[in-house]
PDB file of C-alpha atoms in Angstrom:
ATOM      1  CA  UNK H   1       3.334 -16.445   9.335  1.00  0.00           C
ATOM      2  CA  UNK H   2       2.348 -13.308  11.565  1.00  0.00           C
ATOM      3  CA  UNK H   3      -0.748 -11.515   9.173  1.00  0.00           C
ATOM      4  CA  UNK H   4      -2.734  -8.259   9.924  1.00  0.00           C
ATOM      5  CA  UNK H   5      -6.135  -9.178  10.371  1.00  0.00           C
ATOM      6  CA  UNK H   6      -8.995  -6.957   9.389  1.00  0.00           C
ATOM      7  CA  UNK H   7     -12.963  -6.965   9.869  1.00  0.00           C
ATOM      8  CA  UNK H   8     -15.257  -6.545   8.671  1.00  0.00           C
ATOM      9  CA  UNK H   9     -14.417  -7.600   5.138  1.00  0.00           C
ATOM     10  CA  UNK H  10     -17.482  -5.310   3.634  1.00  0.00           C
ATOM     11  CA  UNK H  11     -19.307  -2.779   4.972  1.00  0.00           C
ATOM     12  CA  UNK H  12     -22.211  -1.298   3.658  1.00  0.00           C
ATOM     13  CA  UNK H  13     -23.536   2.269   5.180  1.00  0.00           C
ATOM     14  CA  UNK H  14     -26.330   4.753   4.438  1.00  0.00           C
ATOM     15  CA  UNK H  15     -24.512   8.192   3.783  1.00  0.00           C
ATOM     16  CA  UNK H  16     -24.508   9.910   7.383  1.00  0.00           C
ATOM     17  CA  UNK H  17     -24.085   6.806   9.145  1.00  0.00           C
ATOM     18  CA  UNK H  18     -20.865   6.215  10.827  1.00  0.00           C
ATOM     19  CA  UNK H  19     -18.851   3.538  10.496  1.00  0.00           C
ATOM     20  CA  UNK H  20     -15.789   1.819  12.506  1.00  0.00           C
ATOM     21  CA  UNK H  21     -13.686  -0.427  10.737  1.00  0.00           C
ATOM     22  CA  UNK H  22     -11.197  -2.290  12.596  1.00  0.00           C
ATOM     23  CA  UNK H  23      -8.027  -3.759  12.003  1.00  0.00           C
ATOM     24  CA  UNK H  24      -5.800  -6.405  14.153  1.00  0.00           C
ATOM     25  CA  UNK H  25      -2.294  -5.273  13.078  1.00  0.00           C
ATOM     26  CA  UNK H  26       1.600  -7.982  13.875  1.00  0.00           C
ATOM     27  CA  UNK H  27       1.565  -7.918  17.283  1.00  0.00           C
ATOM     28  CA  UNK H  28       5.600  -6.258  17.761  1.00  0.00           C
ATOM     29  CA  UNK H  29       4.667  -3.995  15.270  1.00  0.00           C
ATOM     30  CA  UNK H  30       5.052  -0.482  16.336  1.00  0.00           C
ATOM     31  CA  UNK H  31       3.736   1.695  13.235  1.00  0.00           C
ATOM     32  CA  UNK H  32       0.347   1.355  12.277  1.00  0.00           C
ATOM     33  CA  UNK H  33      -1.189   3.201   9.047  1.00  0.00           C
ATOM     34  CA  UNK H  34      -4.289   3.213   7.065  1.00  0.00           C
ATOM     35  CA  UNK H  35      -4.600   3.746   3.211  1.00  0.00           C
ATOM     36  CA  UNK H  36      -7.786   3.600   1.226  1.00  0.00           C
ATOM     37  CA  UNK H  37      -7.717   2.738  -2.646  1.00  0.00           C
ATOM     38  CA  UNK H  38     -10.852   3.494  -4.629  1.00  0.00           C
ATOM     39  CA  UNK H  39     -12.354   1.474  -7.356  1.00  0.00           C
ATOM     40  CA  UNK H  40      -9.328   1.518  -9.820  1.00  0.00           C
ATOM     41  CA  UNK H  41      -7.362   3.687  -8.248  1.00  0.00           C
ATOM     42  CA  UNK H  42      -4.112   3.782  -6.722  1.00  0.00           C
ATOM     43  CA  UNK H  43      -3.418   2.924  -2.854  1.00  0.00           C
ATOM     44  CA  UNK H  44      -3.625   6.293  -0.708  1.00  0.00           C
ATOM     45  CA  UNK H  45      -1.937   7.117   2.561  1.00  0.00           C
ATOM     46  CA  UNK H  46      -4.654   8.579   4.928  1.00  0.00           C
ATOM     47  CA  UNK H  47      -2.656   8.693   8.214  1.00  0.00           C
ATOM     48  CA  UNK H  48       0.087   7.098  10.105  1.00  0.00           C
ATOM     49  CA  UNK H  49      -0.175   6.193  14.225  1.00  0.00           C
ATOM     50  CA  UNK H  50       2.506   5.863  16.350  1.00  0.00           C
ATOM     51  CA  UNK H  51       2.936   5.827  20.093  1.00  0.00           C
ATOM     52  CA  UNK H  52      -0.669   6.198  20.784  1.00  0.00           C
ATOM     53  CA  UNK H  53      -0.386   9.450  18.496  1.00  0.00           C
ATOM     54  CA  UNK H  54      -1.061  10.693  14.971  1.00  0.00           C
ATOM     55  CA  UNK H  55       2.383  10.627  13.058  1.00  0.00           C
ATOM     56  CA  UNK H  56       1.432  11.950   9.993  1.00  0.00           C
ATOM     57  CA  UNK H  57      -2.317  12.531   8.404  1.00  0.00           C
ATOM     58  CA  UNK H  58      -3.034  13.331   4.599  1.00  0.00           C
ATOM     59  CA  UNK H  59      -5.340  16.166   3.453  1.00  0.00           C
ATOM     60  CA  UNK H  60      -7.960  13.270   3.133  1.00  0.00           C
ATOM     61  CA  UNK H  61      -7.576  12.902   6.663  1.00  0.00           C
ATOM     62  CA  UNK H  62     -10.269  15.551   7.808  1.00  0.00           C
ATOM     63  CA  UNK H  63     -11.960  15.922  10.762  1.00  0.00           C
ATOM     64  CA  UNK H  64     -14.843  13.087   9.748  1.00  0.00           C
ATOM     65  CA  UNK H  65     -11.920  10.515  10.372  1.00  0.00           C
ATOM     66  CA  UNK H  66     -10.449   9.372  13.609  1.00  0.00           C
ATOM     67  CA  UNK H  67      -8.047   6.572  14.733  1.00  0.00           C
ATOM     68  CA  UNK H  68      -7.509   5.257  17.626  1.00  0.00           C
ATOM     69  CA  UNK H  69      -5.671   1.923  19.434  1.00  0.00           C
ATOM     70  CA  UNK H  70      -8.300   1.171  22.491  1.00  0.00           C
ATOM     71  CA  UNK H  71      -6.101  -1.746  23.297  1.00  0.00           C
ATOM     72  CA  UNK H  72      -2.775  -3.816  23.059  1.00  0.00           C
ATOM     73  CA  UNK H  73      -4.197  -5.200  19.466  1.00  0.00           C
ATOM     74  CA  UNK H  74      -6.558  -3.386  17.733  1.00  0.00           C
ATOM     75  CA  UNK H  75      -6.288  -0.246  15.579  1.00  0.00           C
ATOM     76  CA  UNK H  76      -9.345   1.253  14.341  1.00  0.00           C
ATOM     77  CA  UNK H  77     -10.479   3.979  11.616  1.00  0.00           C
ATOM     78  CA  UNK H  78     -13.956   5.912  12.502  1.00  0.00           C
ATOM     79  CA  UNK H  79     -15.375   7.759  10.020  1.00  0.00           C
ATOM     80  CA  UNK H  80     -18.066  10.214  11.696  1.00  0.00           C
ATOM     81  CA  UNK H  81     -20.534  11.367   9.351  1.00  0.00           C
ATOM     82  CA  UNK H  82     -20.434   8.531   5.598  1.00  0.00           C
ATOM     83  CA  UNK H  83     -20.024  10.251   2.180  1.00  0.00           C
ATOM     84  CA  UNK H  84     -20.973   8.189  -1.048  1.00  0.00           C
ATOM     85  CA  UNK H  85     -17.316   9.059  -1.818  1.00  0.00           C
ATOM     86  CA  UNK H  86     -16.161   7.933   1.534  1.00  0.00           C
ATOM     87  CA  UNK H  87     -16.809   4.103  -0.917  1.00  0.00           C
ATOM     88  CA  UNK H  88     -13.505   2.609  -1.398  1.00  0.00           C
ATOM     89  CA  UNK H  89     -11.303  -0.233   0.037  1.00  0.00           C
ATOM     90  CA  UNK H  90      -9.950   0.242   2.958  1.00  0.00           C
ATOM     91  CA  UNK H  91      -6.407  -1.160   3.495  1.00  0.00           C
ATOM     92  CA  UNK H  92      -4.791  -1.058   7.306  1.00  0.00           C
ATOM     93  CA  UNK H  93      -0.814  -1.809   7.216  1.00  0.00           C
ATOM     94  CA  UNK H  94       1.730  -2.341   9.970  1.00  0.00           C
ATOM     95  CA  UNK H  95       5.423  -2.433  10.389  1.00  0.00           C
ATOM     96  CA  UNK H  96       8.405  -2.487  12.784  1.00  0.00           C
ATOM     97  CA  UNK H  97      10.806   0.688  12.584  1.00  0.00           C
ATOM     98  CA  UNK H  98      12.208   0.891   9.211  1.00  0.00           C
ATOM     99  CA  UNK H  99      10.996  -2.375   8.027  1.00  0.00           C
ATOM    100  CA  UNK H 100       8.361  -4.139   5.620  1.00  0.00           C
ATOM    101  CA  UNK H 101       5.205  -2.676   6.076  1.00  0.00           C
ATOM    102  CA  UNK H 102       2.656  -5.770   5.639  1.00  0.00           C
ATOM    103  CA  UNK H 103      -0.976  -4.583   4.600  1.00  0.00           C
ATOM    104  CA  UNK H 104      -3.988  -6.428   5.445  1.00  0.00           C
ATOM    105  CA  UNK H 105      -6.879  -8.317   3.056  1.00  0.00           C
ATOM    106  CA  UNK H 106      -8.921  -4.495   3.603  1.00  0.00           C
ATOM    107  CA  UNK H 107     -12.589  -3.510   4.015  1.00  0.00           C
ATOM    108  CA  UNK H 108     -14.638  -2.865   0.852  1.00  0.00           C
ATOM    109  CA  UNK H 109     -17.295   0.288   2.388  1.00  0.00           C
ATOM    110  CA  UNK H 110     -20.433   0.742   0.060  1.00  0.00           C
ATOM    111  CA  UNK H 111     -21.705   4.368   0.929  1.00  0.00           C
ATOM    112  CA  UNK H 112     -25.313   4.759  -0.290  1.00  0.00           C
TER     113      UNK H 112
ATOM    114  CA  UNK W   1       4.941  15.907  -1.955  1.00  0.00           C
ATOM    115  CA  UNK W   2       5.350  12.681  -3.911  1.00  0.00           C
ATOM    116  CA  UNK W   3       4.139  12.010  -6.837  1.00  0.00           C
ATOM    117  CA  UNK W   4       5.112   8.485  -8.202  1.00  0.00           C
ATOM    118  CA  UNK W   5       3.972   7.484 -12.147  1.00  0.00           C
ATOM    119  CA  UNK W   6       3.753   3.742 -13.034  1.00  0.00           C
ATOM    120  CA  UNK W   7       3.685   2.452 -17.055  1.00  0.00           C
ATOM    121  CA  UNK W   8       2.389   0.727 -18.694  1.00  0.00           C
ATOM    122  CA  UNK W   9      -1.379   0.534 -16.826  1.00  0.00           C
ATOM    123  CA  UNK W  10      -1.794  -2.826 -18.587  1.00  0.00           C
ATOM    124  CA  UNK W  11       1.117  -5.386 -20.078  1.00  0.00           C
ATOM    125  CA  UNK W  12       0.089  -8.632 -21.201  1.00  0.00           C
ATOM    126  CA  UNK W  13       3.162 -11.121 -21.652  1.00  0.00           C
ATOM    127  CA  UNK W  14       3.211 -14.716 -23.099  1.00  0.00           C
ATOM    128  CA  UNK W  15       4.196 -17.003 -20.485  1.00  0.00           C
ATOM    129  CA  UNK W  16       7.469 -17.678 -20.196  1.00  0.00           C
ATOM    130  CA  UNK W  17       8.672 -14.026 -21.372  1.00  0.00           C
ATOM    131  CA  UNK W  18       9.528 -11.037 -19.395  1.00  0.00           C
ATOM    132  CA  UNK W  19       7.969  -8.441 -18.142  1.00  0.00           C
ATOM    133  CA  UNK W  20       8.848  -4.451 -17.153  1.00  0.00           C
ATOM    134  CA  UNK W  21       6.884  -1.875 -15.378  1.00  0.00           C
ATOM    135  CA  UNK W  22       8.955   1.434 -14.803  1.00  0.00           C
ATOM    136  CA  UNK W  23       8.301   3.766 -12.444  1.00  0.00           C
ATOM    137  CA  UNK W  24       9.245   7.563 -11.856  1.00  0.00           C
ATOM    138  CA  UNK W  25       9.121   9.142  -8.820  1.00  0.00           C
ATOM    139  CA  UNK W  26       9.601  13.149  -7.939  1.00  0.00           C
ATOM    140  CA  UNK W  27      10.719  13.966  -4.385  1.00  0.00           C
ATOM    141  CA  UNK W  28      14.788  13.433  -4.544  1.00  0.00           C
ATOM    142  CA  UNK W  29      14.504  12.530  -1.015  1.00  0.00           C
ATOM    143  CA  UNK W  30      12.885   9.450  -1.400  1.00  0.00           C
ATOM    144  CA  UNK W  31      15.224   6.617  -0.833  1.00  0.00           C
ATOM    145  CA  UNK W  32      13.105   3.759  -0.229  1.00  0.00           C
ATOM    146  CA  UNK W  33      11.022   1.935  -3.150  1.00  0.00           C
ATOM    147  CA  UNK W  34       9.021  -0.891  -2.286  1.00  0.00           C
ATOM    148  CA  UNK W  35       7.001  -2.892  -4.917  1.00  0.00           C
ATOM    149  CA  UNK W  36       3.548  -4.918  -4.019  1.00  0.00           C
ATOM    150  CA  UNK W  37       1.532  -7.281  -5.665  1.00  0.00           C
ATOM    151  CA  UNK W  38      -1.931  -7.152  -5.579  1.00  0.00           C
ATOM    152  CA  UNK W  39      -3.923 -10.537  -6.101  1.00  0.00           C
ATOM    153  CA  UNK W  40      -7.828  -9.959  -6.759  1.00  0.00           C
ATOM    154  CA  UNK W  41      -9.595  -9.751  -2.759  1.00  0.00           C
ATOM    155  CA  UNK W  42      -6.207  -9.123  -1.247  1.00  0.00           C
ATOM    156  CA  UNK W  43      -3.726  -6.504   0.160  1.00  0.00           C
ATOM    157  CA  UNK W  44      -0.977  -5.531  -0.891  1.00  0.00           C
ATOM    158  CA  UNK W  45       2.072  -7.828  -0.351  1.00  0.00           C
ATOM    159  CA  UNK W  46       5.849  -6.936  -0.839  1.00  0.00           C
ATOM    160  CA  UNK W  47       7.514  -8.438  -3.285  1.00  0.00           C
ATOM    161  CA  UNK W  48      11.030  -6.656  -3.460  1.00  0.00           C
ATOM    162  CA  UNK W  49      12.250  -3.413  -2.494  1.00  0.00           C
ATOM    163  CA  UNK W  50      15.422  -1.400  -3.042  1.00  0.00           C
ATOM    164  CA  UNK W  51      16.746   1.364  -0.882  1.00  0.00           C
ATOM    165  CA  UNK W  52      18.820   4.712  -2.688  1.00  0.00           C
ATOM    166  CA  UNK W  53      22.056   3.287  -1.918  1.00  0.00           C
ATOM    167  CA  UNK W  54      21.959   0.194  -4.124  1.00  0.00           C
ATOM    168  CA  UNK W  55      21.563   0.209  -7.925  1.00  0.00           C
ATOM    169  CA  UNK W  56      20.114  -3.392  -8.597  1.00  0.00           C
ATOM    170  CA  UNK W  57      18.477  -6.149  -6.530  1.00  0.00           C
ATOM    171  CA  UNK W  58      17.329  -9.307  -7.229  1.00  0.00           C
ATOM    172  CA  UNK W  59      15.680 -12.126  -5.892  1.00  0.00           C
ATOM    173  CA  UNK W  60      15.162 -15.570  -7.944  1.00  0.00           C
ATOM    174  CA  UNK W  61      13.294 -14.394 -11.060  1.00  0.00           C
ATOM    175  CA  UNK W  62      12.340 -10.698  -9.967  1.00  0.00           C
ATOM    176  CA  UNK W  63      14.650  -7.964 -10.271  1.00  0.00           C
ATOM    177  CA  UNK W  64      14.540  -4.001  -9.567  1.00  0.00           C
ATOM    178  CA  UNK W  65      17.062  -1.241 -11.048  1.00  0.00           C
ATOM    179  CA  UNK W  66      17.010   2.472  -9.374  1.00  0.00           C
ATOM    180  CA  UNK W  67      18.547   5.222 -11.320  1.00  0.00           C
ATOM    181  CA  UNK W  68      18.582   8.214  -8.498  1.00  0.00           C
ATOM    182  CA  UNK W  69      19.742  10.504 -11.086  1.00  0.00           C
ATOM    183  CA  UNK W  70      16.755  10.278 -13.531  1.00  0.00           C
ATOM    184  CA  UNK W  71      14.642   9.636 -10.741  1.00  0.00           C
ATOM    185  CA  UNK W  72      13.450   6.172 -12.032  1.00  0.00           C
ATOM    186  CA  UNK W  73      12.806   2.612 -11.075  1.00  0.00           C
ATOM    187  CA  UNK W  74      12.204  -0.749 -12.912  1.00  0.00           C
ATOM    188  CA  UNK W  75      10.770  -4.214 -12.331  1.00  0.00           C
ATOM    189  CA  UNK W  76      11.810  -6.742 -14.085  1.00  0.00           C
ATOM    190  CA  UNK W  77       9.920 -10.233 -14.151  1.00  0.00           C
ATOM    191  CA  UNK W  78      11.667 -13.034 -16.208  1.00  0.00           C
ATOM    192  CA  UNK W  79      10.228 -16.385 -17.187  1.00  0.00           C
ATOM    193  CA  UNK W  80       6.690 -15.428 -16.049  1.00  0.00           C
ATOM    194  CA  UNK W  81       3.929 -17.971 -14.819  1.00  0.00           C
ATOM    195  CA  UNK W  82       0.657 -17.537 -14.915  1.00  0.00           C
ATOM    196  CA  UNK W  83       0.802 -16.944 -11.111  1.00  0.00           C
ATOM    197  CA  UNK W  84       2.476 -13.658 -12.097  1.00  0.00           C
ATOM    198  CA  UNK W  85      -1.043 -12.434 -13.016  1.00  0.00           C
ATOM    199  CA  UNK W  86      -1.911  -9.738 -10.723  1.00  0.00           C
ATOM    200  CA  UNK W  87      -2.008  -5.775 -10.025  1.00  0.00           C
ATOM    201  CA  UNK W  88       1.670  -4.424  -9.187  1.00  0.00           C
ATOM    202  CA  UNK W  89       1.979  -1.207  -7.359  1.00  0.00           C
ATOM    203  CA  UNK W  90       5.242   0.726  -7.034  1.00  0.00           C
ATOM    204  CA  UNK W  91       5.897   2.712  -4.334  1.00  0.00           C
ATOM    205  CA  UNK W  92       8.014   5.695  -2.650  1.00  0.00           C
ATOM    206  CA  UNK W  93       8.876   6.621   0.577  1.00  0.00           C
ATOM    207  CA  UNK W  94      11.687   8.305   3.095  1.00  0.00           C
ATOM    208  CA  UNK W  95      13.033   5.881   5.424  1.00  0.00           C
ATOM    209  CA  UNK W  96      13.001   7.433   8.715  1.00  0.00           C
ATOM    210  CA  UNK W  97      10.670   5.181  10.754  1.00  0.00           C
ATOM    211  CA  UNK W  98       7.293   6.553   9.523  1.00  0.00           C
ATOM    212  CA  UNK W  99       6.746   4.950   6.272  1.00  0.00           C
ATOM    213  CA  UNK W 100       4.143   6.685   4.701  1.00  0.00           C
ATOM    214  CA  UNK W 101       4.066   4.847   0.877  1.00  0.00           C
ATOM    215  CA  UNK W 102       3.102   7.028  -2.044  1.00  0.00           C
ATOM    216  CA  UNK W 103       1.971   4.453  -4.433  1.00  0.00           C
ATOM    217  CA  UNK W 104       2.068   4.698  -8.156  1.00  0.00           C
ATOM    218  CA  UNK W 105      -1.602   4.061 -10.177  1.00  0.00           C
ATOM    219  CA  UNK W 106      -0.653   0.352 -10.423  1.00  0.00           C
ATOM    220  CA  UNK W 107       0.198  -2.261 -13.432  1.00  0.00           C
ATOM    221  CA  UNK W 108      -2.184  -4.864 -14.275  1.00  0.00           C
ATOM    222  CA  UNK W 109       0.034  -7.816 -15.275  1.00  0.00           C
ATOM    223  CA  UNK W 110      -1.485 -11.004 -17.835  1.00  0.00           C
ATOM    224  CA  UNK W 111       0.579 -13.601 -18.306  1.00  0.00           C
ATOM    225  CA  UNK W 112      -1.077 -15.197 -21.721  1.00  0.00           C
ATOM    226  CA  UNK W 113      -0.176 -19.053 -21.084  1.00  0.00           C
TER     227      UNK W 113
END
């Protein structure tokens, strides 16, 4: 069964640093989306791509965070400048138009 | 925007018994509710969804009930397994090709064997 793929599975960071994490979502998928969920938290929409383009963004979406698809099968999520609260798992998701949208196993990023 | 509650946080069952975990949701154009389980080191994975134009669904031993009025949505688990144990998120969206999912704070399911 088709699975989104994600690496690395932890990242640890000193605050500052930036980080890329990267994510290898269904290959006819045609939305792409990442979410973080810290520590005991609930699952958060950061930002939705489509199209080579930004769909939608949340307010946690600021200008330290970037996506980008630099091929046919990866999506990434830059953040430019860590914060220790910038720690969290983070989850990238895919889906066709209007259809399941299947998450991947996530990156754990330790900001310290 | 959306803002979806989930209750109980924690629900321990005996195996064998059922289990419910309601949700409430507040934008009345939402019409999509998804609901994931979430196994310790994992994603997120679907488990059964319901859009606004069906009351019930149900699928072997896991059922979900939307009331649109009162803005509301159930899971039902019956004859749980130990398997069952697990994190279980509700979620809401609006169907129109960009599914952003507004999760709930999540249900932390034991099933006591």
């Amino acid at each position: 069964e088709p699975e989104v793929t994600q690496t690395p599975s932890h990242q640890v960071t000193q605050m500052g640093q930036e980080v890329i994490l990267r994510c290898v979502p269904i290959s006819n998928h045609l939305y792409f989306y990442w979410y973080r969920q810290i520590l005991g938290q609930k699952v958060e929409f950061l930002v939705s791509f489509y199209n080579n383009e930004i769909s939608e963004k949340s307010e946690i979406f600021d200008d330290q965070f970037s996506v980008e698809r630099p091929d046919g099968s990866n999506f990434t999520l830059k953040i430019r400048s860590t914060k220790l609260e910038d720690s969290a798992m983070y989850f990238c998701a895919s889906d066709r138009v209007m259809d399941e949208q299947f998450f991947g196993p996530g990156t754990r990023l330790t900001v310290l | 925007g959306e803002n979806v509650e989930q209750h109980p946080s924690t629900l321990s069952v005996q195996e064998g018994d059922s289990a419910v975990i309601k949700c409430t949701y507040s934008d009345s154009a939402s019409n999509y509710f998804p609901w994931y389980k979430q196994e310790l080191g994992k994603g997120p994975q679907l488990i059964i969804d319901i859009r606004s134009n069906v009351g019930e669904k149900k699928d072997q031993r896991i059922a979900v009930t939307l009331n649109k009025t009162a803005k509301h949505f159930s899971l039902h688990i019956t004859e749980t397994q130990p398997e069952d144990s697990a994190v279980y998120f509700c979620a809401a969206s609006i169907r129109r090709g960009n599914e952003k999912l507004t999760f709930g704070t999540g249900t932390r399911l034991t099933i006591i064997p």
